Coordinates of C-alpha atoms in Angstrom, one line a residue:
M1 CA 64.2 -18.6 -90.3
R2 CA 63.1 -16.0 -92.7
R3 CA 59.3 -17.1 -91.8
R4 CA 60.2 -17.3 -88.3
T5 CA 61.2 -13.9 -87.9
Q6 CA 58.2 -12.3 -90.0
K7 CA 56.2 -14.4 -86.8
L8 CA 58.0 -13.5 -84.0
G9 CA 57.6 -10.0 -85.6
G10 CA 54.1 -10.1 -85.6
R11 CA 53.2 -11.0 -82.2
R12 CA 55.5 -8.4 -80.9
T13 CA 53.4 -6.1 -82.8
I14 CA 50.0 -7.8 -81.2
I15 CA 51.7 -7.7 -78.0
Y16 CA 52.6 -3.9 -78.0
I17 CA 49.2 -3.3 -79.1
I18 CA 47.8 -5.2 -76.6
V19 CA 50.2 -2.9 -74.1
I20 CA 49.2 -0.1 -75.1
V21 CA 45.5 -0.7 -75.4
L22 CA 45.6 -1.6 -71.8
L23 CA 47.6 1.5 -70.5
V24 CA 45.2 3.6 -72.2
A25 CA 42.1 1.6 -70.8
G26 CA 43.7 2.0 -67.4
N27 CA 44.6 5.6 -67.5
Y28 CA 40.6 6.0 -68.8
L29 CA 39.6 3.9 -66.2
Y30 CA 41.3 5.9 -63.4
D31 CA 40.5 9.6 -64.8
N32 CA 37.1 8.9 -65.1
F33 CA 35.9 6.4 -62.3
A34 CA 38.5 6.6 -59.5
P35 CA 37.3 10.1 -58.0
E36 CA 33.7 9.0 -58.4
R37 CA 34.5 5.9 -56.8
A38 CA 36.4 8.0 -54.0
E39 CA 33.1 10.2 -53.7
A40 CA 30.5 7.1 -53.5
S41 CA 33.0 6.1 -50.2
E42 CA 32.8 8.7 -48.6
A43 CA 28.8 8.8 -48.8
E44 CA 28.7 6.0 -47.4
A45 CA 30.6 6.6 -44.9
V46 CA 28.3 9.1 -43.6
E47 CA 25.3 7.0 -44.2
M48 CA 26.6 4.5 -42.2
E49 CA 27.6 6.6 -39.8
E50 CA 24.2 8.3 -39.6
E51 CA 22.6 4.7 -40.0
M52 CA 24.3 3.7 -36.9
A53 CA 23.4 7.1 -34.9
E54 CA 20.1 5.9 -35.3
E55 CA 20.5 2.7 -34.3
M56 CA 21.7 3.9 -31.0
A57 CA 19.0 6.5 -30.4
E58 CA 16.1 3.4 -31.1
E59 CA 18.5 1.4 -29.0
V60 CA 18.6 4.1 -25.6
E61 CA 15.2 4.4 -26.1
T62 CA 14.1 1.2 -25.9
T63 CA 16.2 0.7 -23.2
N64 CA 14.9 3.3 -21.4
T65 CA 11.3 2.3 -21.7
Q66 CA 11.5 -0.9 -21.2
P67 CA 9.0 -1.6 -18.1
A68 CA 9.9 -1.7 -14.5
A69 CA 9.6 -5.0 -14.1
T70 CA 12.4 -5.8 -16.5
Q71 CA 15.4 -4.3 -15.5
P72 CA 16.2 -2.8 -11.6
S73 CA 15.2 0.3 -10.3
A74 CA 18.7 1.6 -10.1
A75 CA 18.9 1.8 -14.1
A76 CA 15.3 3.9 -13.7
K77 CA 17.1 7.2 -13.1
D78 CA 20.4 7.5 -11.7
K79 CA 23.1 5.6 -10.5
T80 CA 23.8 4.5 -6.6
S81 CA 27.1 5.0 -5.6
H82 CA 27.5 1.2 -4.4
A83 CA 25.6 -1.0 -6.7
G84 CA 26.0 -3.8 -3.7
W85 CA 24.8 -2.1 -1.3
A86 CA 20.5 -2.8 -0.5
E87 CA 20.0 0.5 1.8
L88 CA 21.1 3.0 -1.3
P89 CA 18.6 5.3 -2.9
S90 CA 19.4 6.3 -6.1
Q91 CA 20.8 9.9 -6.9
R92 CA 19.8 12.9 -8.4
S93 CA 21.9 15.2 -10.0
S94 CA 21.8 18.7 -8.0
N95 CA 23.7 21.5 -7.5
D96 CA 22.0 21.5 -4.1
L97 CA 23.2 17.7 -2.7
Y98 CA 26.1 16.2 -1.6
V99 CA 26.0 12.7 -1.5
V100 CA 28.8 10.8 1.0
S101 CA 29.8 7.4 2.3
H102 CA 30.9 6.9 5.7
M103 CA 33.4 3.8 6.3
C104 CA 35.3 2.7 9.2
S105 CA 38.5 1.4 9.6
D106 CA 38.4 -1.8 9.6
K107 CA 36.3 -1.4 6.1
L108 CA 32.6 -1.2 7.6
R109 CA 30.4 0.4 5.8
N110 CA 28.4 2.8 8.5
Y111 CA 26.1 5.1 6.9
T112 CA 25.9 6.8 3.1
V113 CA 24.3 10.9 3.7
C114 CA 22.1 13.3 1.4
Y115 CA 23.0 16.3 2.1
S116 CA 21.5 19.9 1.2
R117 CA 23.4 22.9 1.4
E118 CA 19.9 24.9 1.2
Q119 CA 18.9 23.3 4.2
R120 CA 21.9 22.9 5.9
A121 CA 20.9 19.5 7.0
P122 CA 20.2 16.4 5.6
L123 CA 17.6 15.0 3.2
W124 CA 18.5 11.5 4.1
V125 CA 20.9 8.9 5.7
A126 CA 21.2 5.2 4.5
A127 CA 22.4 2.4 6.4
P128 CA 22.6 -1.1 7.4
V129 CA 21.5 -2.1 10.8
H130 CA 22.1 -5.1 12.5
R131 CA 23.8 -6.7 15.9
S132 CA 26.9 -7.0 14.5
Y133 CA 27.0 -2.8 14.8
K134 CA 26.0 -2.8 18.4
G135 CA 28.5 -2.6 21.4
S136 CA 29.6 -1.6 24.8
V137 CA 31.1 1.9 23.4
K138 CA 29.9 4.6 25.3
R139 CA 28.2 7.8 23.3
V140 CA 30.5 10.3 22.7
D141 CA 29.1 13.7 22.1
N142 CA 31.6 15.0 20.1
Y143 CA 29.5 17.1 17.6
D144 CA 31.9 17.9 14.4
Y145 CA 32.3 18.9 11.1
D146 CA 31.9 16.2 8.2
P147 CA 35.2 16.2 6.8
K148 CA 33.8 14.9 3.8
L149 CA 31.7 18.2 2.8
P150 CA 32.5 22.0 2.5
V151 CA 32.9 23.3 6.0
N152 CA 31.2 26.2 5.0
I153 CA 27.6 24.2 4.0
Q154 CA 27.8 22.9 7.2
S155 CA 26.1 23.8 10.8
R156 CA 28.2 24.8 13.1
L157 CA 26.9 22.3 16.4
N158 CA 28.6 23.1 19.7
R159 CA 25.6 23.4 20.8
S160 CA 22.0 23.3 20.2
Y161 CA 20.2 25.0 17.3
G162 CA 18.3 26.8 20.3
D163 CA 14.8 26.6 19.8
Y164 CA 15.7 22.8 18.8
T165 CA 17.5 20.2 20.1
R166 CA 20.4 18.0 17.6
G167 CA 18.4 14.9 16.3
H168 CA 20.2 12.2 15.1
I169 CA 19.4 10.8 11.7
L170 CA 21.2 7.6 12.3
G171 CA 21.1 7.0 15.7
S172 CA 23.9 7.3 18.0
A173 CA 22.8 3.9 19.6
E174 CA 22.7 1.7 16.5
R175 CA 26.6 1.9 16.2
T176 CA 28.1 1.6 19.4
A177 CA 30.6 -1.3 18.3
T178 CA 33.5 1.2 17.7
R179 CA 34.1 4.1 19.1
E180 CA 35.1 5.3 15.4
M181 CA 31.8 4.4 14.0
N182 CA 29.8 6.2 17.0
N183 CA 32.1 9.4 16.3
Q184 CA 30.9 9.2 13.1
T185 CA 27.1 9.5 14.1
F186 CA 28.1 12.7 15.7
Y187 CA 28.8 14.3 12.1
S188 CA 26.7 18.0 11.1
S189 CA 25.7 16.1 8.0
N190 CA 23.8 13.4 10.5
I191 CA 22.0 16.2 12.3
A192 CA 19.0 18.1 11.9
P193 CA 16.8 19.8 13.7
Q194 CA 14.3 18.5 16.1
L195 CA 11.8 19.6 18.9
R196 CA 12.6 18.1 22.2
E197 CA 9.3 18.0 23.7
G198 CA 7.0 15.1 23.4
F199 CA 9.1 14.2 20.3
N200 CA 13.1 13.7 20.5
E201 CA 12.4 12.3 24.3
R202 CA 11.3 9.3 26.0
G203 CA 7.8 8.6 24.9
G204 CA 8.0 11.1 22.1
A205 CA 6.3 10.0 18.9
W206 CA 10.3 10.3 17.0
N207 CA 11.8 8.0 19.8
N208 CA 8.6 5.6 19.7
L209 CA 9.4 5.2 16.6
E210 CA 13.2 4.6 16.6
Y211 CA 12.7 1.8 19.5
F212 CA 10.0 0.1 16.9
V213 CA 12.7 0.0 14.4
D214 CA 15.1 -1.6 16.8
R215 CA 12.4 -4.5 17.0
Q216 CA 12.4 -5.2 13.3
I217 CA 16.5 -6.3 13.6
C218 CA 16.8 -9.5 12.5
N219 CA 19.9 -12.3 11.9
D220 CA 19.6 -10.9 8.2
T221 CA 20.5 -7.3 7.9
L222 CA 17.6 -4.4 8.1
Y223 CA 17.8 -1.6 6.1
V224 CA 17.1 1.5 7.0
V225 CA 16.8 5.2 5.1
T226 CA 15.8 7.3 7.4
G227 CA 14.7 10.8 6.0
C228 CA 13.2 14.2 5.9
I229 CA 10.9 16.4 4.6
Y230 CA 11.3 19.8 4.3
D231 CA 7.7 20.7 2.2
N232 CA 4.4 21.8 3.6
Y233 CA 3.2 18.6 5.2
T234 CA -0.6 17.5 6.0
A235 CA -0.4 14.9 8.9
A236 CA -3.1 11.8 8.7
D237 CA -5.5 13.7 11.3
G238 CA -5.6 17.0 8.4
T239 CA -2.7 18.8 10.6
N240 CA -1.0 21.5 8.8
I241 CA 2.8 21.5 9.2
K242 CA 4.5 24.5 7.3
M243 CA 7.5 24.8 6.0
R244 CA 10.0 26.9 7.9
K245 CA 13.5 27.9 9.3
T246 CA 15.4 28.5 12.4
T247 CA 18.3 30.3 13.1
N248 CA 21.3 28.6 14.6
K249 CA 22.8 30.4 17.4
N250 CA 26.3 29.0 17.0
D251 CA 26.8 30.3 13.4
G252 CA 24.5 32.5 12.7
E253 CA 23.3 30.6 9.9
R254 CA 19.5 29.5 8.8
V255 CA 18.6 26.0 8.8
G256 CA 15.8 24.5 7.6
V257 CA 13.5 22.8 9.8
P258 CA 11.8 19.4 8.7
T259 CA 8.1 19.6 8.9
A260 CA 8.1 15.6 9.1
Y261 CA 10.5 12.6 9.6
Y262 CA 10.5 9.1 7.6
K263 CA 11.8 5.7 7.8
A264 CA 11.8 3.4 5.4
L265 CA 12.2 0.0 5.9
L266 CA 13.5 -3.4 4.2
R267 CA 14.5 -6.6 5.3
T268 CA 13.5 -10.8 4.7
K269 CA 10.4 -11.5 6.1
S270 CA 11.5 -14.5 8.4
G271 CA 14.7 -12.8 9.4
R272 CA 16.8 -15.4 8.9
T273 CA 17.2 -16.4 5.1
G274 CA 21.2 -16.2 5.7
K275 CA 21.0 -14.1 2.2
S276 CA 20.9 -11.2 0.4
V277 CA 18.0 -9.4 -0.4
M278 CA 19.2 -8.6 -3.5
E279 CA 19.3 -12.4 -4.0
C280 CA 15.6 -13.1 -2.8
K281 CA 12.4 -13.2 -4.3
A282 CA 9.5 -11.0 -4.0
S283 CA 7.6 -13.0 -1.4
E284 CA 10.1 -13.1 1.3
L285 CA 10.6 -9.6 1.5
K286 CA 8.5 -6.8 3.2
C287 CA 8.9 -3.3 3.0
A288 CA 6.9 -0.3 4.3
A289 CA 7.5 3.5 5.2
F290 CA 6.8 5.4 9.0
I291 CA 6.2 9.2 8.4
V292 CA 5.8 10.9 12.0
A293 CA 4.5 14.7 11.7
H294 CA 7.3 16.9 13.5
R295 CA 5.4 18.0 16.2
S296 CA 5.0 17.4 20.0
D297 CA 3.1 14.0 20.2
A298 CA 4.0 12.5 23.6
G299 CA 2.9 8.7 23.7
H300 CA 2.4 8.4 19.9
K301 CA 3.0 4.8 19.0
P302 CA 4.0 3.8 15.5
S303 CA 0.3 2.7 13.7
V304 CA -1.3 1.5 10.7
E305 CA -1.9 5.6 10.2
D306 CA 1.5 5.7 10.2
M307 CA 2.5 3.8 7.3
I308 CA 2.7 4.0 4.2
S309 CA 4.0 1.9 1.0
I310 CA 7.8 2.9 -0.4
K311 CA 5.8 3.7 -3.6
E312 CA 3.4 6.3 -2.1
L313 CA 6.7 7.6 -0.3
E314 CA 8.6 8.4 -3.6
R315 CA 5.7 10.1 -4.8
L316 CA 5.8 11.8 -1.6
T317 CA 9.4 12.9 -1.5
G318 CA 10.7 12.1 -5.3
V319 CA 13.5 9.8 -3.7
N320 CA 14.0 6.3 -5.4
F321 CA 14.1 4.1 -2.7
F322 CA 16.3 0.6 -2.6
A323 CA 17.4 0.9 -6.0
N324 CA 19.7 -1.7 -6.1
V325 CA 17.0 -4.4 -4.7
P326 CA 15.0 -4.9 -7.7
N327 CA 12.0 -7.5 -6.1
A328 CA 11.6 -5.2 -3.1
P329 CA 7.9 -4.9 -2.8
E330 CA 7.5 -1.3 -3.1
S331 CA 3.9 -1.2 -4.3
K332 CA 2.6 -2.6 -0.5
A333 CA 2.8 -2.2 2.8
E334 CA 1.6 -5.1 4.9
A335 CA 0.5 -4.2 8.5
K336 CA 0.5 -7.7 9.9
D337 CA 4.3 -7.9 8.3
W338 CA 5.5 -5.2 11.0
G339 CA 3.7 -6.6 14.0
L340 CA 0.8 -4.0 14.0

């Protein structure tokens, strides 16, 4: 018994010594290593954040420098308000420009306008054009403010501008299926000053271009962006048209007078594919732009001299057209495709 008691006492002593050594070692490790480890963790976290920021910057840079052929043109600069609408240009950030879309009560889209506060007139109007938009409704002639824009930036149009007529950008004749859609074409956001004689009258240069575009309507949808150029413009024959403004006799405000008007067109070549243009190959599509100098030019009909590619129009206006249609052949305009 005595030997057994001695052995147990010796074992307890060894256990106590081990416990004491472990406690001392634990305190030592905690006092000397734990703070350093915490500091290392903070440093690692900062380093990881910096690495993630660098990776994100590299990713953004890579995305922005991709060739246009590998990404939709809508991603190149700005987005459009509706990704599924083929007619839309991309929107530019500006304190001067307002972009609004008008829908009919049956949820059919009518048109989208980019309106300039400085010019008190539209920059462009984009719209789908199809036989379904035409009917028997008579012209309402109800000129009014656009309810989606501040009234104080719009032109009052109860009468003509005075020196110029009230020119529709999207024509009233293109929207006769319902009274509602025709009425929306008389919003001030869709109206700009136009010469009547030799321009916006039967046989005038602009009137003839509108008839030409009407003949491009097909079973598939025709997409049209009609726009105004307010900078100095040199016509095909070398005539220079200076930028100017006129006084609106309805409210006394100064309104920009376009130096030229244009129409940018996009549709399928056959006109009867039954497909969205966003599903088509470039070889199935055609697009072009036609520009008419804002001057009296009675009898002038659309010609090859008036036609340029969409890319050329983009360089001239700074607008990115048909931004939701990546395969639109914007770099070429073939006269034969348009019957010229």
